[in-house]
Coordinates of C-alpha atoms in Angstrom, one line a residue:
M923 CA -13.2 7.8 -134.0
P924 CA -11.2 10.5 -135.8
L925 CA -9.6 11.6 -132.5
L926 CA -8.9 8.0 -131.6
L927 CA -6.6 7.7 -134.6
L928 CA -4.5 10.5 -133.2
G929 CA -4.4 8.7 -129.9
V930 CA -3.3 5.5 -131.5
I931 CA -0.5 7.3 -133.5
G932 CA 0.7 9.0 -130.2
K933 CA 0.7 5.6 -128.4
T934 CA 2.6 3.9 -131.2
K935 CA 5.3 6.7 -131.2
A936 CA 5.5 6.5 -127.4
A937 CA 6.0 2.7 -127.6
F938 CA 8.9 3.2 -130.1
A939 CA 10.4 5.7 -127.7
G940 CA 10.2 3.3 -124.8
C941 CA 7.7 5.2 -122.7
N942 CA 4.0 5.0 -121.8
G943 CA 3.1 8.3 -123.5
P944 CA -0.2 10.1 -123.1
P945 CA -3.5 8.2 -122.6
L946 CA -5.2 6.8 -125.8
W947 CA -8.0 9.3 -125.2
Q948 CA -5.8 12.4 -124.7
P949 CA -6.9 14.0 -128.0
Y950 CA -10.5 13.9 -126.7
F951 CA -9.4 15.5 -123.4
D952 CA -7.5 18.2 -125.3
V953 CA -10.5 19.1 -127.6
I954 CA -12.9 19.1 -124.7
K955 CA -10.6 21.3 -122.6
L956 CA -10.3 23.8 -125.5
L957 CA -14.0 24.0 -126.1
R958 CA -14.5 24.9 -122.4
K959 CA -12.2 27.9 -122.7
D960 CA -13.1 31.4 -123.7
S961 CA -12.3 32.8 -127.1
I962 CA -9.6 35.4 -127.4
F963 CA -9.2 37.3 -130.7
S964 CA -6.7 40.0 -131.6
N965 CA -8.1 43.5 -132.4
S966 CA -5.9 43.4 -135.5
T967 CA -7.8 40.5 -137.1
T968 CA -11.0 40.5 -139.1
W969 CA -13.9 38.1 -139.6
V970 CA -11.6 35.9 -141.8
F971 CA -9.6 34.9 -138.8
R972 CA -12.7 33.8 -137.0
A973 CA -14.2 32.1 -140.0
G974 CA -11.1 30.0 -140.7
P975 CA -11.6 27.3 -138.0
V976 CA -15.3 27.1 -138.6
V977 CA -15.0 26.6 -142.4
S978 CA -12.2 24.1 -142.0
L979 CA -14.4 22.0 -139.6
V980 CA -17.5 22.3 -141.8
T981 CA -15.7 21.4 -145.0
A982 CA -14.2 18.3 -143.3
L983 CA -17.6 17.2 -142.1
L984 CA -19.1 17.7 -145.6
A985 CA -16.2 15.8 -147.2
L986 CA -16.8 13.0 -144.7
S987 CA -20.5 12.8 -145.8
L988 CA -19.4 12.1 -149.4
V989 CA -17.1 9.1 -148.5
P990 CA -18.5 5.6 -148.0
L991 CA -17.4 4.1 -144.7
G992 CA -17.2 0.4 -143.7
G993 CA -18.4 -0.7 -147.1
H994 CA -21.7 1.2 -146.8
P995 CA -22.8 4.0 -149.1
A996 CA -22.0 7.6 -148.3
L997 CA -24.6 9.9 -146.8
I998 CA -24.5 12.1 -149.9
S999 CA -23.8 10.6 -153.3
F1000 CA -24.1 12.0 -156.9
A1001 CA -22.3 12.0 -160.2
G1002 CA -19.2 14.2 -159.9
D1003 CA -19.1 14.2 -156.1
F1004 CA -15.4 13.4 -156.1
V1005 CA -14.7 16.8 -157.5
L1006 CA -16.7 18.4 -154.7
F1007 CA -14.8 16.2 -152.2
A1008 CA -11.4 17.5 -153.5
Y1009 CA -12.5 21.1 -153.5
L1010 CA -14.1 20.9 -150.0
L1011 CA -10.7 19.9 -148.7
G1012 CA -9.2 22.7 -150.8
L1013 CA -11.7 25.3 -149.5
G1014 CA -10.9 24.3 -145.9
R1015 CA -7.2 24.7 -146.7
F1016 CA -7.8 28.1 -148.3
F1017 CA -9.6 29.5 -145.3
T1018 CA -6.9 28.2 -142.9
I1019 CA -4.3 30.0 -145.0
A1020 CA -6.4 33.2 -145.2
A1021 CA -6.9 33.2 -141.4
A1022 CA -3.2 32.8 -140.9
L1023 CA -2.5 35.7 -143.4
D1024 CA -5.2 37.8 -141.6
T1025 CA -3.0 38.0 -138.5
G1026 CA -0.4 40.0 -140.4
S1027 CA 2.3 37.9 -138.9
A1028 CA 5.4 37.2 -141.1
F1029 CA 5.8 34.0 -139.2
E1030 CA 2.3 32.7 -140.1
G1031 CA 2.8 34.1 -143.6
M1032 CA 5.8 31.8 -144.0
G1033 CA 3.8 28.8 -143.1
S1034 CA 0.9 29.8 -145.4
A1035 CA 3.3 30.2 -148.3
R1036 CA 4.7 26.7 -147.7
E1037 CA 1.1 25.2 -147.3
A1038 CA -0.1 26.9 -150.6
A1039 CA 3.0 25.8 -152.5
F1040 CA 2.8 22.1 -151.4
S1041 CA -0.9 21.9 -152.0
C1042 CA -0.3 22.7 -155.7
L1043 CA 1.4 19.3 -155.9
T1044 CA -1.0 17.3 -153.7
E1045 CA -4.1 18.3 -155.5
P1046 CA -3.0 16.9 -158.9
A1047 CA -1.8 13.7 -157.3
L1048 CA -5.2 13.3 -155.6
F1049 CA -7.1 14.0 -158.9
L1050 CA -4.9 11.6 -160.8
G1051 CA -5.5 8.8 -158.3
L1052 CA -9.3 9.5 -158.4
V1053 CA -9.1 9.4 -162.2
V1054 CA -7.8 5.8 -162.0
L1055 CA -10.8 4.9 -159.9
V1056 CA -13.2 6.7 -162.3
R1057 CA -11.7 4.8 -165.2
I1058 CA -12.0 1.4 -163.5
S1059 CA -15.5 2.0 -162.1
S1060 CA -16.9 4.0 -165.0
S1061 CA -18.6 6.2 -162.4
L1062 CA -18.1 9.7 -161.2
S1063 CA -19.5 9.0 -157.7
L1064 CA -17.3 8.2 -154.7
S1065 CA -19.8 5.7 -153.4
H1066 CA -19.5 3.6 -156.6
M1067 CA -15.8 4.3 -157.1
L1068 CA -15.2 2.8 -153.7
G1069 CA -17.9 0.1 -154.1
S1070 CA -17.9 -3.7 -154.1
Y1071 CA -16.7 -3.8 -157.7
L1072 CA -13.2 -3.2 -156.3
N1073 CA -13.0 -6.8 -155.1
N1074 CA -12.9 -8.0 -158.7
A1075 CA -11.0 -4.9 -160.0
W1076 CA -7.9 -6.0 -158.0
H1077 CA -7.6 -9.1 -160.2
Q1078 CA -7.6 -7.0 -163.4
Y1079 CA -6.1 -3.6 -162.3
G1080 CA -4.1 -4.7 -159.3
A1081 CA -0.9 -2.9 -160.3
S1082 CA -2.7 0.4 -160.9
L1083 CA -4.5 0.2 -157.6
V1084 CA -1.3 -0.5 -155.7
L1085 CA 0.2 2.6 -157.2
V1086 CA -2.9 4.6 -156.3
V1087 CA -2.9 3.3 -152.7
V1088 CA 0.8 4.3 -152.3
S1089 CA 0.1 7.7 -153.9
L1090 CA -2.9 8.4 -151.7
F1091 CA -0.9 7.4 -148.6
I1092 CA 1.7 10.0 -149.5
I1093 CA -1.1 12.5 -150.0
L1094 CA -2.6 11.6 -146.6
L1095 CA 0.8 12.3 -144.8
A1096 CA 1.2 15.6 -146.7
E1097 CA -2.4 16.8 -146.3
N1098 CA -2.4 16.1 -142.6
S1099 CA 1.0 17.5 -141.9
R1100 CA 2.5 14.3 -140.7
I1101 CA 6.2 13.2 -140.9
P1102 CA 8.1 13.2 -143.2
F1103 CA 6.4 16.4 -144.5
D1104 CA 5.7 18.2 -141.2
D1105 CA 5.8 17.4 -137.5
P1106 CA 2.5 18.3 -135.7
N1107 CA 4.5 18.3 -132.4
T1108 CA 7.2 20.7 -133.4
H1109 CA 7.5 24.4 -132.8
L1110 CA 10.8 24.9 -134.5
E1111 CA 10.4 28.0 -136.6
L1112 CA 12.2 26.9 -139.7
T1113 CA 10.4 23.5 -140.1
M1114 CA 6.8 24.3 -139.3
I1115 CA 4.1 24.3 -142.0
H1116 CA 0.6 23.7 -140.7
E1117 CA 1.3 24.3 -137.0
V1118 CA 2.7 27.8 -137.6
M1119 CA -0.6 28.8 -139.3
V1120 CA -2.7 28.1 -136.2
L1121 CA -0.4 29.6 -133.5
D1122 CA -2.7 32.6 -132.9
H1123 CA -5.8 30.5 -132.4
S1124 CA -6.9 29.4 -129.0
G1125 CA -9.9 28.1 -127.1
P1126 CA -12.9 26.8 -129.1
A1127 CA -11.3 28.0 -132.4
L1128 CA -8.2 25.8 -131.8
G1129 CA -10.5 22.9 -130.8
F1130 CA -12.4 23.3 -134.1
I1131 CA -9.1 23.2 -136.0
Q1132 CA -7.8 20.1 -134.1
Y1133 CA -11.1 18.2 -134.7
G1134 CA -11.2 19.3 -138.3
A1135 CA -7.7 18.0 -138.8
A1136 CA -8.6 14.7 -137.2
L1137 CA -11.7 14.4 -139.5
K1138 CA -9.4 15.1 -142.6
L1139 CA -7.1 12.3 -141.5
F1140 CA -10.0 10.0 -140.9
V1141 CA -11.5 10.7 -144.4
M1142 CA -8.3 10.1 -146.2
A1143 CA -7.6 6.9 -144.2
A1144 CA -11.1 5.6 -144.9
I1145 CA -10.5 5.9 -148.6
I1146 CA -7.2 4.0 -148.4
V1147 CA -8.6 1.3 -146.1
R1148 CA -11.5 0.8 -148.6
L1149 CA -9.1 0.4 -151.5
I1150 CA -7.0 -2.2 -149.6
I1151 CA -10.0 -4.1 -148.1
P1152 CA -12.7 -3.8 -150.7
F1153 CA -14.9 -6.7 -149.7
N1154 CA -18.1 -6.7 -147.7
T1155 CA -18.8 -9.3 -145.0
G1156 CA -22.1 -8.1 -143.5
I1157 CA -23.3 -5.0 -141.7
F1158 CA -21.7 -5.6 -138.3
S1159 CA -18.6 -7.5 -139.4
S1160 CA -17.8 -4.9 -142.1
W1161 CA -17.9 -2.1 -139.5
G1162 CA -15.6 -4.3 -137.3
I1163 CA -13.1 -4.8 -140.1
F1164 CA -13.3 -1.1 -141.0
I1165 CA -12.5 0.0 -137.4
V1166 CA -9.7 -2.5 -137.0
S1167 CA -8.2 -1.5 -140.3
M1168 CA -8.3 2.2 -139.5
I1169 CA -6.5 1.5 -136.2
G1170 CA -4.0 -0.6 -138.1
L1171 CA -3.4 2.3 -140.6
A1172 CA -2.9 4.7 -137.6
I1173 CA -0.4 2.3 -136.2
G1174 CA 1.4 2.3 -139.5
I1175 CA 1.5 6.1 -139.5
G1176 CA 2.9 6.0 -136.0
V1177 CA 5.6 3.5 -137.1
I1178 CA 6.6 5.7 -140.0
E1179 CA 6.8 8.8 -137.8
S1180 CA 9.0 6.8 -135.3
I1181 CA 11.5 5.5 -137.8
M1182 CA 11.7 8.5 -140.2
A1183 CA 12.9 12.1 -139.8
R1184 CA 11.3 15.1 -141.4
L1185 CA 12.4 15.8 -145.0
R1186 CA 14.2 19.0 -145.8
L1187 CA 11.8 21.5 -147.3
T1188 CA 13.6 21.2 -150.6
Q1189 CA 12.9 17.5 -150.7
V1190 CA 9.2 17.7 -149.9
P1191 CA 8.3 18.7 -153.5
I1192 CA 10.2 15.7 -154.8
L1193 CA 8.1 13.3 -152.8
L1194 CA 4.9 15.0 -153.8
I1195 CA 5.9 14.9 -157.5
A1196 CA 6.6 11.2 -156.9
A1197 CA 3.0 10.8 -155.7
C1198 CA 1.8 12.5 -158.9
L1199 CA 3.9 10.1 -161.0
L1200 CA 2.7 7.0 -159.2
S1201 CA -0.9 7.9 -160.0
A1202 CA 0.0 8.8 -163.6
F1203 CA 1.7 5.5 -164.0
G1204 CA -1.4 3.9 -162.6
I1205 CA -3.4 5.4 -165.5
I1206 CA -0.8 4.3 -168.0
L1207 CA -0.8 0.7 -166.7
M1208 CA -4.6 0.7 -166.8
A1209 CA -4.7 1.9 -170.4
R1210 CA -2.0 -0.4 -171.8

């Protein structure tokens, strides 16, 4: 399903542009095509360049295993797993940046610097949002933080949860290089952030990067969907509601990318700081 979300976003943007656009399954075709190609690596790169795509995919898979999906417990759950979740995403980002720097390209160094600078603001916003959930649930495990108690928590801490949802949605757009922070379809030198870091990757390595990015989007979207729709209606109906909600969120992302332009780089930190403040206000509202 992670790649399906990218297809839904692409279809939504195509509908706004008044054209048919690529097939809904195009992201699957792209990844399969890349996996069938041979790997090409520059002689000037080291093992870091080869490890970057693998680590980014593995960390995204491990992060997925910590998040409850469709109202069901996560595959792995323990006290403090939300810290591991945040730093798995951070580790994947670190290796992507390191792989880009390993090429020795000033172009990729520029994108790496932007990615590192903006991640310094997304990480506090993510932790502040998770702190709200920790305080409400009195638990340090994501499975319980995103558990059935949320259904009643909305009555008591609704204002705080709304702020956390908005903050996490901003983080989702920033972490996954979506508009208004970045444009995954652009190759304009002065505006690229994530895409510039993976320009030298090709074949299976690029396929790993694309699938890892789709997993990262899926994980962040699953958390937001769980916060918005916290009730359980049964095994099969819960999965159905979850899938429909995820597709609805992907359509929302596509709508935003269709009606908004990229922010200037100087404005990106302002929006990320706003995400931090929203989560911080959520803590204040909860404590008053």
